[in-house]
XYZ file of N, CA and C in Angstrom:
345
model
N -1.707 -53.177 34.953
C -2.737 -52.520 35.712
C -3.587 -51.566 34.905
N -3.407 -51.502 33.585
C -4.202 -50.613 32.751
C -5.663 -51.012 32.798
N -6.532 -50.047 33.033
C -7.967 -50.302 33.079
C -8.584 -49.894 31.751
N -9.191 -50.863 31.062
C -9.828 -50.627 29.767
C -11.321 -50.882 29.922
N -12.120 -49.924 29.464
C -13.560 -50.056 29.542
C -14.169 -50.442 28.203
N -15.193 -51.282 28.244
C -15.938 -51.680 27.048
C -17.411 -51.825 27.416
N -18.255 -51.712 26.408
C -19.671 -52.004 26.622
C -19.812 -53.518 26.638
N -20.447 -54.017 27.667
C -20.597 -55.461 27.844
C -21.333 -56.084 26.658
N -20.824 -57.215 26.187
C -21.489 -57.992 25.158
C -21.302 -57.496 23.736
N -20.438 -56.511 23.535
C -20.219 -55.980 22.189
C -19.022 -56.650 21.520
N -18.849 -56.381 20.242
C -17.678 -56.911 19.542
C -16.388 -56.324 20.114
N -16.451 -55.104 20.624
C -15.273 -54.522 21.284
C -14.900 -55.344 22.511
N -15.902 -55.760 23.270
C -15.695 -56.588 24.453
C -15.022 -57.905 24.049
N -15.565 -58.535 23.014
C -15.007 -59.805 22.532
C -13.569 -59.619 22.056
N -13.322 -58.568 21.286
C -11.983 -58.307 20.759
C -10.958 -58.169 21.870
N -11.268 -57.369 22.851
C -10.317 -57.138 23.939
C -10.073 -58.426 24.729
N -11.123 -59.208 24.963
C -10.940 -60.491 25.666
C -10.050 -61.427 24.839
N -10.260 -61.464 23.524
C -9.472 -62.348 22.668
C -8.011 -61.921 22.586
N -7.758 -60.644 22.749
C -6.379 -60.148 22.681
C -5.544 -60.672 23.840
N -6.199 -61.040 24.940
C -5.489 -61.622 26.080
C -4.446 -60.694 26.665
N -4.770 -59.427 26.780
C -3.813 -58.470 27.314
C -3.492 -58.803 28.763
N -2.227 -59.014 29.036
C -1.808 -59.337 30.391
C -1.683 -58.058 31.204
N -1.879 -58.178 32.472
C -1.784 -57.053 33.403
C -2.776 -55.944 33.052
N -3.911 -56.335 32.517
C -4.947 -55.381 32.142
C -6.235 -55.726 32.868
N -6.892 -54.719 33.374
C -8.195 -54.899 34.001
C -9.260 -54.493 33.007
N -10.070 -55.440 32.593
C -11.153 -55.160 31.663
C -12.412 -54.854 32.462
N -12.926 -53.650 32.291
C -14.123 -53.228 32.997
C -15.265 -53.127 31.996
N -16.393 -53.738 32.314
C -17.531 -53.722 31.398
C -18.619 -52.800 31.938
N -19.325 -52.184 30.992
C -20.381 -51.232 31.324
C -21.623 -51.557 30.508
N -22.796 -51.186 31.014
C -24.042 -51.545 30.322
C -24.286 -50.766 29.030
N -23.716 -49.573 28.913
C -23.906 -48.771 27.707
C -22.591 -48.118 27.309
N -22.521 -47.690 26.067
C -21.327 -46.983 25.605
C -21.161 -45.673 26.362
N -22.263 -44.998 26.630
C -22.175 -43.752 27.385
C -21.553 -43.984 28.759
N -21.882 -45.099 29.386
C -21.252 -45.425 30.671
C -19.740 -45.600 30.509
N -19.302 -46.198 29.399
C -17.854 -46.377 29.194
C -17.174 -45.025 29.052
N -17.823 -44.115 28.317
C -17.243 -42.784 28.127
C -17.215 -42.021 29.449
N -18.285 -42.122 30.209
C -18.307 -41.464 31.528
C -17.218 -42.010 32.438
N -17.004 -43.318 32.392
C -15.946 -43.928 33.209
C -14.582 -43.353 32.843
N -14.360 -43.153 31.553
C -13.098 -42.562 31.105
C -12.989 -41.117 31.584
N -14.057 -40.370 31.432
C -14.055 -38.971 31.868
C -13.849 -38.842 33.374
N -14.326 -39.833 34.130
C -14.200 -39.818 35.593
C -12.946 -40.528 36.079
N -12.048 -40.872 35.150
C -10.776 -41.537 35.474
C -10.951 -42.896 36.128
N -12.079 -43.555 35.881
C -12.269 -44.928 36.346
C -11.554 -45.897 35.414
N -11.379 -45.485 34.168
C -10.621 -46.261 33.189
C -9.584 -45.346 32.562
N -8.577 -45.970 31.950
C -7.536 -45.190 31.276
C -7.753 -45.149 29.769
N -8.580 -46.052 29.283
C -8.925 -46.091 27.865
C -10.222 -46.866 27.716
N -10.916 -46.626 26.623
C -12.097 -47.404 26.290
C -11.977 -47.837 24.841
N -12.532 -48.986 24.531
C -12.567 -49.462 23.148
C -14.034 -49.491 22.751
N -14.359 -48.642 21.774
C -15.721 -48.487 21.293
C -15.675 -48.373 19.779
N -16.842 -48.400 19.142
C -16.827 -48.300 17.687
C -16.286 -46.939 17.268
N -15.697 -46.910 16.087
C -14.960 -45.742 15.624
C -15.825 -44.484 15.544
N -17.003 -44.601 14.999
C -17.840 -43.412 14.858
C -18.213 -42.824 16.213
N -18.478 -43.670 17.181
C -18.800 -43.187 18.518
C -17.580 -42.538 19.160
N -16.417 -43.120 18.940
C -15.183 -42.527 19.472
C -14.958 -41.143 18.872
N -15.187 -41.012 17.575
C -15.031 -39.705 16.939
C -16.043 -38.711 17.490
N -17.265 -39.152 17.703
C -18.278 -38.286 18.298
C -17.846 -37.850 19.695
N -17.347 -38.795 20.502
C -16.948 -38.478 21.876
C -15.875 -37.400 21.902
N -14.968 -37.436 20.941
C -13.908 -36.430 20.922
C -14.433 -35.056 20.536
N -15.556 -35.000 19.823
C -16.137 -33.696 19.506
C -16.941 -33.141 20.680
N -17.402 -34.020 21.539
C -18.195 -33.608 22.693
C -17.348 -33.291 23.920
N -16.212 -33.968 24.039
C -15.370 -33.843 25.227
C -13.942 -33.542 24.788
N -13.534 -32.305 24.956
C -12.240 -31.859 24.444
C -11.051 -32.562 25.099
N -11.242 -33.163 26.254
C -10.131 -33.839 26.920
C -9.882 -35.248 26.378
N -10.701 -35.700 25.442
C -10.527 -37.032 24.859
C -9.980 -36.932 23.446
N -9.304 -37.972 23.033
C -8.914 -38.098 21.643
C -9.070 -39.546 21.227
N -9.268 -39.749 19.945
C -9.562 -41.070 19.408
C -8.427 -41.529 18.500
N -8.132 -42.797 18.569
C -7.121 -43.400 17.705
C -7.694 -44.677 17.109
N -7.613 -44.833 15.790
C -8.214 -46.016 15.159
C -7.491 -47.307 15.522
N -8.267 -48.343 15.617
C -7.768 -49.689 15.888
C -8.573 -50.607 14.985
N -7.911 -51.310 14.080
C -8.631 -52.150 13.135
C -8.286 -53.608 13.396
N -9.309 -54.436 13.497
C -9.081 -55.860 13.743
C -9.310 -56.706 12.498
N -9.561 -56.084 11.362
C -9.780 -56.832 10.136
C -11.219 -56.825 9.679
N -12.159 -56.672 10.598
C -13.562 -56.704 10.205
C -14.325 -55.458 10.616
N -13.882 -54.816 11.678
C -14.576 -53.641 12.180
C -13.562 -52.558 12.511
N -14.052 -51.361 12.660
C -13.205 -50.238 13.024
C -13.529 -49.825 14.454
N -12.491 -49.542 15.210
C -12.639 -49.152 16.599
C -11.876 -47.859 16.829
N -12.196 -47.190 17.884
C -11.452 -46.013 18.284
C -11.049 -46.157 19.733
N -9.892 -45.643 20.053
C -9.420 -45.669 21.430
C -9.452 -44.241 21.941
N -10.200 -43.998 22.999
C -10.236 -42.682 23.630
C -9.345 -42.743 24.860
N -8.531 -41.731 25.010
C -7.601 -41.667 26.132
C -7.701 -40.284 26.755
N -7.706 -40.220 28.064
C -7.698 -38.935 28.734
C -6.383 -38.237 28.431
N -6.459 -37.007 27.977
C -5.260 -36.262 27.606
C -4.278 -36.102 28.760
N -4.755 -36.203 29.973
C -3.853 -36.057 31.122
C -3.005 -37.307 31.369
N -3.304 -38.415 30.679
C -2.517 -39.641 30.819
C -1.365 -39.573 29.827
N -0.364 -38.778 30.151
C 0.708 -38.480 29.202
C 1.532 -39.712 28.820
N 1.714 -40.645 29.722
C 2.505 -41.836 29.402
C 1.817 -42.661 28.309
N 0.530 -42.918 28.493
C -0.206 -43.699 27.501
C -0.296 -42.938 26.178
N -0.532 -41.628 26.260
C -0.589 -40.831 25.033
C 0.732 -40.872 24.284
N 1.833 -40.827 25.010
C 3.151 -40.898 24.383
C 3.329 -42.216 23.644
N 2.911 -43.309 24.262
C 3.023 -44.617 23.619
C 2.171 -44.682 22.350
N 0.940 -44.194 22.439
C 0.050 -44.200 21.281
C 0.622 -43.318 20.181
N 1.071 -42.121 20.561
C 1.611 -41.200 19.569
C 2.887 -41.727 18.914
N 3.691 -42.474 19.649
C 4.886 -43.092 19.075
C 4.498 -44.078 17.971
N 3.488 -44.877 18.240
C 3.018 -45.846 17.242
C 2.455 -45.113 16.018
N 1.710 -44.060 16.261
C 1.149 -43.295 15.142
C 2.269 -42.676 14.305
N 3.289 -42.133 14.946
C 4.425 -41.559 14.210
C 5.106 -42.622 13.351
N 5.258 -43.826 13.893
C 5.845 -44.926 13.120
C 4.983 -45.260 11.909
N 3.659 -45.255 12.117
C 2.737 -45.554 11.014
C 2.788 -44.457 9.950
N 2.982 -43.218 10.358
C 3.122 -42.130 9.393
C 4.420 -42.299 8.623
N 5.508 -42.579 9.342
C 6.826 -42.710 8.707
C 6.878 -43.855 7.697
N 6.195 -44.960 7.985
C 6.269 -46.092 7.062
C 5.153 -46.081 6.011
N 4.338 -45.011 6.012
C 3.312 -44.855 4.980
C 1.992 -45.539 5.273
N 1.907 -46.212 6.401
C 0.681 -46.943 6.716
C -0.514 -46.016 6.935
N -0.277 -44.876 7.566
C -1.373 -43.923 7.796
C -1.915 -43.413 6.468
N -1.039 -43.032 5.559
C -1.480 -42.531 4.255
C -2.291 -43.589 3.510
N -1.858 -44.828 3.593
C -2.594 -45.922 2.957
C -3.993 -46.043 3.553
N -4.084 -45.950 4.856
C -5.384 -46.033 5.523
C -6.271 -44.846 5.163
N -5.690 -43.669 5.092
C -6.467 -42.487 4.723
C -7.027 -42.634 3.311
N -6.186 -43.056 2.394
C -6.640 -43.254 1.015
C -7.735 -44.310 0.929
N -7.543 -45.387 1.665
C -8.511 -46.483 1.622
C -9.850 -46.095 2.226
N -9.833 -45.281 3.282
C -11.046 -45.017 4.047
C -11.497 -43.559 3.998
N -10.925 -42.751 3.151
C -11.252 -41.324 3.160
C -12.716 -41.067 2.819
N -13.351 -41.968 2.140
C -14.769 -41.760 1.809
C -15.682 -42.015 2.992
N -15.156 -42.473 4.114
C -15.980 -42.761 5.289
C -16.318 -41.510 6.086
N -15.562 -40.419 5.912
C -15.759 -39.247 6.757
C -16.197 -38.095 5.914
């Protein structure tokens, strides 16, 4: 029943459809700003948008946070409402695993020139 928002017709939209997430409601919006507003209004539990926009959204809205998602060709960010503690716990568990196995450090070294 997780509701994920994407901008209609974008690579994020295609990626999420290709992932074939079961028990997920994919909601499409005409603009990225609409996806962010949907998240802020609790219409969605997460949005998949390009990484730079996700990082911008977290600087504009303190209740959001971004987590990178890489599909091999593009970078994405996942914004989650901080009040969704269950989803945040799951995301943070994965991030902790990535830190423990060195994957985060590898990504930082590889992409540190991007920020």
